[in-house]
CSV table of C-alpha atoms in Angstrom, one decimal:
chain,number,residue,atom,x,y,z
X,250,UNK,CA,-93.4,-14.2,-95.9
X,251,UNK,CA,-93.5,-12.6,-92.6
X,252,UNK,CA,-95.3,-14.1,-90.3
X,253,UNK,CA,-96.0,-11.1,-87.7
X,254,UNK,CA,-99.4,-10.2,-87.5
X,255,UNK,CA,-98.5,-6.3,-87.6
X,256,UNK,CA,-94.9,-6.1,-89.1
X,257,UNK,CA,-95.0,-2.3,-89.1
X,258,UNK,CA,-95.1,-2.1,-84.9
X,259,UNK,CA,-93.1,-0.5,-82.6
X,260,UNK,CA,-91.7,1.9,-86.2
X,261,UNK,CA,-91.3,5.9,-85.2
X,262,UNK,CA,-90.8,8.7,-87.3
X,263,UNK,CA,-87.4,9.1,-85.7
X,264,UNK,CA,-85.8,12.4,-87.6
X,265,UNK,CA,-85.3,14.7,-90.6
X,266,UNK,CA,-82.3,16.0,-91.8
X,267,UNK,CA,-81.1,18.3,-94.5
X,268,UNK,CA,-77.6,19.8,-94.9
X,269,UNK,CA,-76.7,23.0,-93.3
X,270,UNK,CA,-73.5,25.5,-94.9
X,271,UNK,CA,-72.3,26.7,-91.5
X,272,UNK,CA,-72.4,24.1,-88.3
X,273,UNK,CA,-71.7,27.0,-86.0
X,274,UNK,CA,-74.8,29.5,-86.9
X,275,UNK,CA,-77.0,26.5,-86.8
X,276,UNK,CA,-76.2,25.1,-83.8
X,277,UNK,CA,-76.4,28.4,-82.7
X,278,UNK,CA,-80.0,29.1,-84.2
X,279,UNK,CA,-81.4,25.5,-83.4
X,280,UNK,CA,-79.9,25.4,-79.6
X,281,UNK,CA,-79.8,29.1,-78.5
X,282,UNK,CA,-82.6,30.7,-80.0
X,283,UNK,CA,-85.0,27.2,-80.6
X,284,UNK,CA,-84.3,25.7,-77.2
X,285,UNK,CA,-83.2,22.3,-78.8
X,286,UNK,CA,-80.4,20.3,-76.9
X,287,UNK,CA,-77.6,18.7,-78.8
X,288,UNK,CA,-78.0,14.9,-78.0
X,289,UNK,CA,-75.4,13.7,-80.1
X,290,UNK,CA,-72.9,14.4,-83.1
X,291,UNK,CA,-71.0,11.9,-85.3
X,292,UNK,CA,-68.0,13.1,-87.7
X,293,UNK,CA,-67.8,10.4,-90.5
X,294,UNK,CA,-65.1,12.0,-92.4
X,295,UNK,CA,-65.7,14.9,-94.6
X,296,UNK,CA,-69.4,15.2,-92.8
X,297,UNK,CA,-70.2,16.0,-89.4
X,298,UNK,CA,-73.7,15.1,-88.3
X,299,UNK,CA,-75.6,17.0,-85.5
X,300,UNK,CA,-78.7,15.1,-83.7
X,301,UNK,CA,-81.4,17.9,-82.5
X,302,UNK,CA,-84.2,17.5,-80.2
X,303,UNK,CA,-87.0,19.6,-77.5
X,304,UNK,CA,-86.0,18.3,-73.9
X,305,UNK,CA,-83.0,16.4,-74.4
X,306,UNK,CA,-82.4,15.8,-70.5
X,307,UNK,CA,-80.8,12.8,-68.9
X,308,UNK,CA,-77.5,11.9,-68.5
X,309,UNK,CA,-74.8,12.7,-72.0
X,310,UNK,CA,-75.4,8.7,-72.5
X,311,UNK,CA,-79.2,8.9,-72.0
X,312,UNK,CA,-79.5,11.9,-74.8
X,313,UNK,CA,-76.9,10.1,-77.1
X,314,UNK,CA,-79.1,6.9,-76.5
X,315,UNK,CA,-82.4,8.4,-77.2
X,316,UNK,CA,-81.2,9.5,-80.8
X,317,UNK,CA,-82.8,6.9,-82.5
X,318,UNK,CA,-85.4,5.8,-79.9
X,319,UNK,CA,-88.1,9.0,-80.1
X,320,UNK,CA,-89.2,11.4,-82.1
X,321,UNK,CA,-89.1,14.8,-83.1
X,322,UNK,CA,-85.2,14.5,-83.9
X,323,UNK,CA,-83.6,17.0,-86.5
X,324,UNK,CA,-80.5,15.1,-88.3
X,325,UNK,CA,-77.9,18.3,-89.6
X,326,UNK,CA,-75.7,17.1,-91.9
X,327,UNK,CA,-72.8,19.4,-92.4
X,328,UNK,CA,-70.0,18.3,-95.4
X,329,UNK,CA,-66.7,20.0,-94.1
X,330,UNK,CA,-65.9,23.3,-95.5
X,331,UNK,CA,-69.3,24.5,-96.9
X,332,UNK,CA,-69.4,27.6,-95.3
X,333,UNK,CA,-65.8,28.5,-97.1
X,334,UNK,CA,-67.8,27.6,-100.4
X,335,UNK,CA,-69.5,28.9,-103.1
X,336,UNK,CA,-72.7,26.5,-101.7
X,337,UNK,CA,-76.2,27.5,-101.3
X,338,UNK,CA,-78.7,24.8,-100.3
X,339,UNK,CA,-82.4,24.7,-101.5
X,340,UNK,CA,-84.8,24.8,-99.0
X,341,UNK,CA,-87.8,23.3,-101.3
X,342,UNK,CA,-89.8,26.0,-101.8
X,343,UNK,CA,-88.6,27.7,-104.7
X,344,UNK,CA,-89.3,26.4,-108.9
X,345,UNK,CA,-87.9,24.5,-110.6
X,346,UNK,CA,-86.9,22.7,-107.2
X,347,UNK,CA,-89.6,22.1,-105.0
X,348,UNK,CA,-90.6,19.4,-102.7
X,349,UNK,CA,-89.7,19.5,-98.9
X,350,UNK,CA,-91.5,22.2,-97.6
X,351,UNK,CA,-90.9,22.9,-93.9
X,352,UNK,CA,-90.2,21.7,-90.5
X,353,UNK,CA,-93.1,23.2,-87.1
X,354,UNK,CA,-92.1,24.0,-83.9
X,355,UNK,CA,-95.6,23.8,-82.0
X,356,UNK,CA,-95.8,26.6,-78.7
X,357,UNK,CA,-97.7,27.2,-75.7
X,358,UNK,CA,-98.5,31.0,-76.9
X,359,UNK,CA,-97.6,31.9,-80.8
X,360,UNK,CA,-97.9,35.8,-79.8
X,361,UNK,CA,-95.2,35.4,-76.7
X,362,UNK,CA,-92.9,33.1,-79.0
X,363,UNK,CA,-93.2,35.2,-81.7
X,364,UNK,CA,-92.1,38.4,-79.3
X,365,UNK,CA,-89.3,36.6,-78.5
X,366,UNK,CA,-88.3,35.9,-82.1
X,367,UNK,CA,-88.2,39.2,-82.5
X,368,UNK,CA,-86.3,40.3,-79.8
X,369,UNK,CA,-83.4,37.4,-81.1
X,370,UNK,CA,-83.9,39.2,-84.1
X,371,UNK,CA,-84.3,36.1,-86.5
X,372,UNK,CA,-85.5,36.0,-90.2
X,373,UNK,CA,-89.3,35.9,-91.0
X,374,UNK,CA,-90.8,34.3,-94.0
X,375,UNK,CA,-93.6,35.8,-92.3
X,376,UNK,CA,-94.9,37.4,-89.3
X,377,UNK,CA,-98.2,36.7,-87.6
X,378,UNK,CA,-99.9,39.3,-88.8
X,379,UNK,CA,-98.4,39.1,-92.6
X,380,UNK,CA,-101.0,38.2,-94.8
X,381,UNK,CA,-104.2,36.7,-94.7
X,382,UNK,CA,-103.4,33.2,-91.6
X,383,UNK,CA,-103.1,35.2,-88.6
X,384,UNK,CA,-102.9,32.2,-86.7
X,385,UNK,CA,-99.4,31.0,-88.1
X,386,UNK,CA,-95.7,32.5,-88.3
X,387,UNK,CA,-93.1,31.2,-90.6
X,388,UNK,CA,-89.2,32.1,-89.5
X,389,UNK,CA,-85.6,31.2,-91.3
X,390,UNK,CA,-82.9,29.1,-90.2
X,391,UNK,CA,-79.5,30.1,-91.2
X,392,UNK,CA,-79.3,28.7,-94.5
X,393,UNK,CA,-83.3,29.9,-95.2
X,394,UNK,CA,-85.1,26.3,-94.6
X,395,UNK,CA,-88.3,27.7,-93.5
X,396,UNK,CA,-89.7,27.1,-90.0
X,397,UNK,CA,-93.7,27.2,-89.1
X,398,UNK,CA,-94.6,28.2,-85.8
X,399,UNK,CA,-98.0,26.8,-84.8
X,400,UNK,CA,-99.7,27.2,-81.2
X,401,UNK,CA,-99.6,24.1,-79.8
X,402,UNK,CA,-103.6,24.9,-78.6
X,403,UNK,CA,-104.4,25.6,-83.0
X,404,UNK,CA,-107.6,23.7,-84.4
X,405,UNK,CA,-108.0,23.8,-88.3
T,137,UNK,CA,-88.6,42.0,-73.8
T,138,UNK,CA,-89.7,38.5,-72.3
T,139,UNK,CA,-89.9,38.5,-68.7
T,140,UNK,CA,-90.1,34.3,-69.4
T,141,UNK,CA,-86.8,33.0,-68.0
T,142,UNK,CA,-86.9,30.3,-70.6
T,143,UNK,CA,-88.8,31.7,-73.4
T,144,UNK,CA,-89.1,28.2,-75.6
T,145,UNK,CA,-90.8,26.2,-72.8
T,146,UNK,CA,-93.2,23.6,-74.2
T,147,UNK,CA,-91.7,24.2,-77.3
T,148,UNK,CA,-92.0,20.4,-80.2
T,149,UNK,CA,-90.6,20.0,-83.4
T,150,UNK,CA,-93.8,18.9,-84.3
T,151,UNK,CA,-94.0,18.3,-87.7
T,152,UNK,CA,-91.9,17.6,-91.3
T,153,UNK,CA,-93.4,19.0,-94.3
T,154,UNK,CA,-93.2,18.2,-98.0
T,155,UNK,CA,-95.5,17.7,-101.2
T,156,UNK,CA,-96.9,14.5,-103.1
T,157,UNK,CA,-98.1,14.5,-106.4
T,158,UNK,CA,-101.0,11.8,-106.1
T,159,UNK,CA,-102.2,12.2,-102.3
T,160,UNK,CA,-103.7,8.2,-102.9
T,161,UNK,CA,-100.5,6.8,-103.7
T,162,UNK,CA,-98.9,8.9,-100.7
T,163,UNK,CA,-101.9,7.8,-98.1
T,164,UNK,CA,-101.5,4.1,-99.5
T,165,UNK,CA,-97.6,3.9,-99.0
T,166,UNK,CA,-97.7,5.9,-95.6
T,167,UNK,CA,-100.6,4.4,-94.1
T,168,UNK,CA,-100.6,0.7,-95.8
T,169,UNK,CA,-97.3,0.2,-96.3
T,170,UNK,CA,-95.4,2.1,-93.2
T,171,UNK,CA,-98.6,1.9,-90.5
T,172,UNK,CA,-98.6,5.3,-89.8
T,173,UNK,CA,-102.5,6.7,-89.4
T,174,UNK,CA,-104.1,9.3,-90.8
T,175,UNK,CA,-104.6,12.0,-88.3
T,176,UNK,CA,-106.6,14.4,-89.9
T,177,UNK,CA,-107.0,16.4,-93.4
T,178,UNK,CA,-107.8,19.4,-94.0
T,179,UNK,CA,-108.8,21.2,-97.8
T,180,UNK,CA,-107.7,24.6,-98.7
T,181,UNK,CA,-109.2,25.1,-101.7
T,182,UNK,CA,-106.9,24.4,-104.3
T,183,UNK,CA,-104.7,22.2,-102.1
T,184,UNK,CA,-105.6,19.3,-99.2
T,185,UNK,CA,-102.8,18.9,-96.3
T,186,UNK,CA,-102.8,14.8,-94.8
T,187,UNK,CA,-101.3,14.7,-91.4
T,188,UNK,CA,-99.7,11.4,-90.6
T,189,UNK,CA,-98.3,9.5,-87.4
T,190,UNK,CA,-97.2,6.1,-85.9
T,191,UNK,CA,-99.4,5.9,-83.0
T,192,UNK,CA,-102.1,7.4,-83.4
T,193,UNK,CA,-104.8,6.1,-81.4
T,194,UNK,CA,-107.7,7.2,-80.0
T,195,UNK,CA,-111.1,8.5,-81.5
T,196,UNK,CA,-111.4,10.8,-84.4
T,197,UNK,CA,-111.5,14.1,-82.1
T,198,UNK,CA,-108.6,12.6,-79.8
T,199,UNK,CA,-106.4,12.4,-83.4
T,200,UNK,CA,-107.3,15.2,-84.8
T,201,UNK,CA,-106.3,17.8,-81.7
T,202,UNK,CA,-102.6,15.7,-81.2
T,203,UNK,CA,-101.6,16.9,-85.3
T,204,UNK,CA,-100.2,19.8,-83.0
T,205,UNK,CA,-99.7,18.8,-80.0
T,206,UNK,CA,-97.4,16.0,-80.5
T,207,UNK,CA,-94.1,15.4,-82.0
T,208,UNK,CA,-93.6,12.8,-85.1
T,209,UNK,CA,-96.1,14.0,-87.4
T,210,UNK,CA,-96.0,13.6,-91.2
T,211,UNK,CA,-97.5,16.8,-93.2
T,212,UNK,CA,-98.2,15.6,-96.6
T,213,UNK,CA,-99.5,18.3,-99.1
T,214,UNK,CA,-101.5,17.8,-102.0
T,215,UNK,CA,-101.6,20.8,-104.9
T,216,UNK,CA,-105.0,19.5,-106.7
T,217,UNK,CA,-104.6,18.1,-110.0
T,218,UNK,CA,-100.6,17.3,-109.8
T,219,UNK,CA,-101.2,14.3,-110.4
T,220,UNK,CA,-102.1,14.7,-114.1
T,221,UNK,CA,-99.8,17.4,-114.5
T,222,UNK,CA,-96.2,17.6,-115.7
T,223,UNK,CA,-95.5,18.1,-111.9
T,224,UNK,CA,-92.1,15.8,-110.2
T,225,UNK,CA,-91.3,17.4,-106.5
T,226,UNK,CA,-87.8,17.2,-105.9
T,227,UNK,CA,-86.5,15.1,-103.6
T,228,UNK,CA,-83.2,17.0,-102.4
T,229,UNK,CA,-80.6,15.1,-103.3
T,230,UNK,CA,-79.4,16.0,-106.6
T,231,UNK,CA,-77.7,19.0,-107.6
T,232,UNK,CA,-78.2,21.7,-107.8
T,233,UNK,CA,-80.8,21.5,-105.3
T,234,UNK,CA,-79.2,20.2,-103.0
T,235,UNK,CA,-80.7,20.2,-99.4
T,236,UNK,CA,-83.6,18.2,-96.9
T,237,UNK,CA,-82.2,15.0,-97.2
T,238,UNK,CA,-84.3,12.2,-95.7
T,239,UNK,CA,-86.8,11.9,-92.8
T,240,UNK,CA,-86.0,8.0,-91.0
T,241,UNK,CA,-88.3,5.7,-89.5
T,242,UNK,CA,-86.5,3.5,-86.8
T,243,UNK,CA,-87.7,-0.1,-86.3
T,244,UNK,CA,-87.4,-2.4,-83.7
T,245,UNK,CA,-85.7,-5.5,-85.6
T,246,UNK,CA,-84.1,-3.7,-88.9
T,247,UNK,CA,-84.2,-6.9,-91.0
T,248,UNK,CA,-87.7,-8.0,-90.8
T,249,UNK,CA,-88.6,-5.1,-91.3
T,250,UNK,CA,-86.3,-4.9,-94.8
T,251,UNK,CA,-88.1,-8.3,-95.7
T,252,UNK,CA,-91.4,-6.7,-94.9
T,253,UNK,CA,-90.3,-3.7,-97.1
T,254,UNK,CA,-89.3,-6.6,-100.1
T,255,UNK,CA,-92.8,-8.2,-99.7
T,256,UNK,CA,-94.3,-5.0,-100.4
T,257,UNK,CA,-92.1,-4.1,-103.6
T,258,UNK,CA,-91.1,-0.8,-102.4
T,259,UNK,CA,-88.5,0.7,-104.3
T,260,UNK,CA,-85.2,0.7,-102.6
T,261,UNK,CA,-82.3,3.6,-102.6
T,262,UNK,CA,-79.9,1.3,-100.9
T,263,UNK,CA,-80.8,-2.3,-99.4
T,264,UNK,CA,-79.4,-2.9,-96.4
T,265,UNK,CA,-76.8,-5.2,-98.3
T,266,UNK,CA,-75.6,-2.4,-100.7
T,267,UNK,CA,-72.8,-0.2,-100.0
T,268,UNK,CA,-70.4,0.1,-96.8
T,269,UNK,CA,-73.1,0.2,-93.8
T,270,UNK,CA,-74.8,-2.7,-93.7
T,271,UNK,CA,-77.2,-1.0,-90.6
T,272,UNK,CA,-79.3,1.5,-92.8
T,273,UNK,CA,-81.5,1.2,-95.9
T,274,UNK,CA,-83.3,3.6,-97.6
T,275,UNK,CA,-86.5,3.5,-99.3
T,276,UNK,CA,-88.4,6.1,-101.5
T,277,UNK,CA,-91.8,6.9,-101.3
T,278,UNK,CA,-94.3,7.1,-104.4
T,279,UNK,CA,-92.2,10.6,-104.9
T,280,UNK,CA,-89.2,9.6,-104.9
T,281,UNK,CA,-88.3,11.2,-101.0
T,282,UNK,CA,-85.6,9.0,-99.4
T,283,UNK,CA,-87.2,7.4,-96.4
T,284,UNK,CA,-84.2,6.3,-94.0
T,285,UNK,CA,-84.9,2.6,-92.0
T,286,UNK,CA,-82.7,2.7,-89.0
T,287,UNK,CA,-83.0,0.2,-85.9
T,288,UNK,CA,-84.0,1.9,-82.4
T,289,UNK,CA,-81.0,0.5,-80.9
T,290,UNK,CA,-78.3,1.4,-82.8
T,291,UNK,CA,-75.2,3.1,-81.5
T,292,UNK,CA,-72.9,5.5,-83.5
């Protein structure tokens, strides 16, 4: 029996992992377009893990150390060779394999953010002006994963 | 053209969303066992969204407001009635619908955390003592989503 009165003290929701087919396309998208920083990478034989986050400031050793001590980390798993194989990852939003839905990026100004994504020619699932919900948008990453864009001041 | 020299300034990786079949089982798991707080919920007709995070301190209005202004939020989507329907969500780790892999919770002491999860009779994908990697574990949420348990001091 645990004697700790609060056994979940210090727990953090550290990261979310999904698989990517072409790591070069994904790193370009998440760093150059979205503005995340690569905190660290880890090669495990036939796969490589990439750890990304916003505000990945500090020295290289500080960024590396932060990958398990902060929240908001995205871990991308690249299985070597998938970019030249018949591999398509499921984004989780199509029957019969629904489950995972999306990650969400909050932004200070959603109109400015969406204008910027237009300039960057990102693929859209839903522009701000599509559909009934005019305060959220969805862009697609290179594998087709949905990324919701929400203003950080939004109230629902 | 954007005139902002850093168009991604202020972006945050706010949340990860997946679908759950039985919201009561999921809320019990994520709050009572994992120790997350329910920041807010939103009912949208035939679905309800639940926003959860660790350290959801403060008043009710502060917690609600924080759901789009912080990182480390888990959004669970419950489509009404799924608990009594023939619905099984995909956890993303089985062919042919691989894609999403897991979320990860970092903990101060992984042995103590895993002892606690044993006491709570959680379902395991990989105990600490299974397989070759003795410094990570995977538990399963009520829908079978993988949750990696990692010590926040781990170095790879």
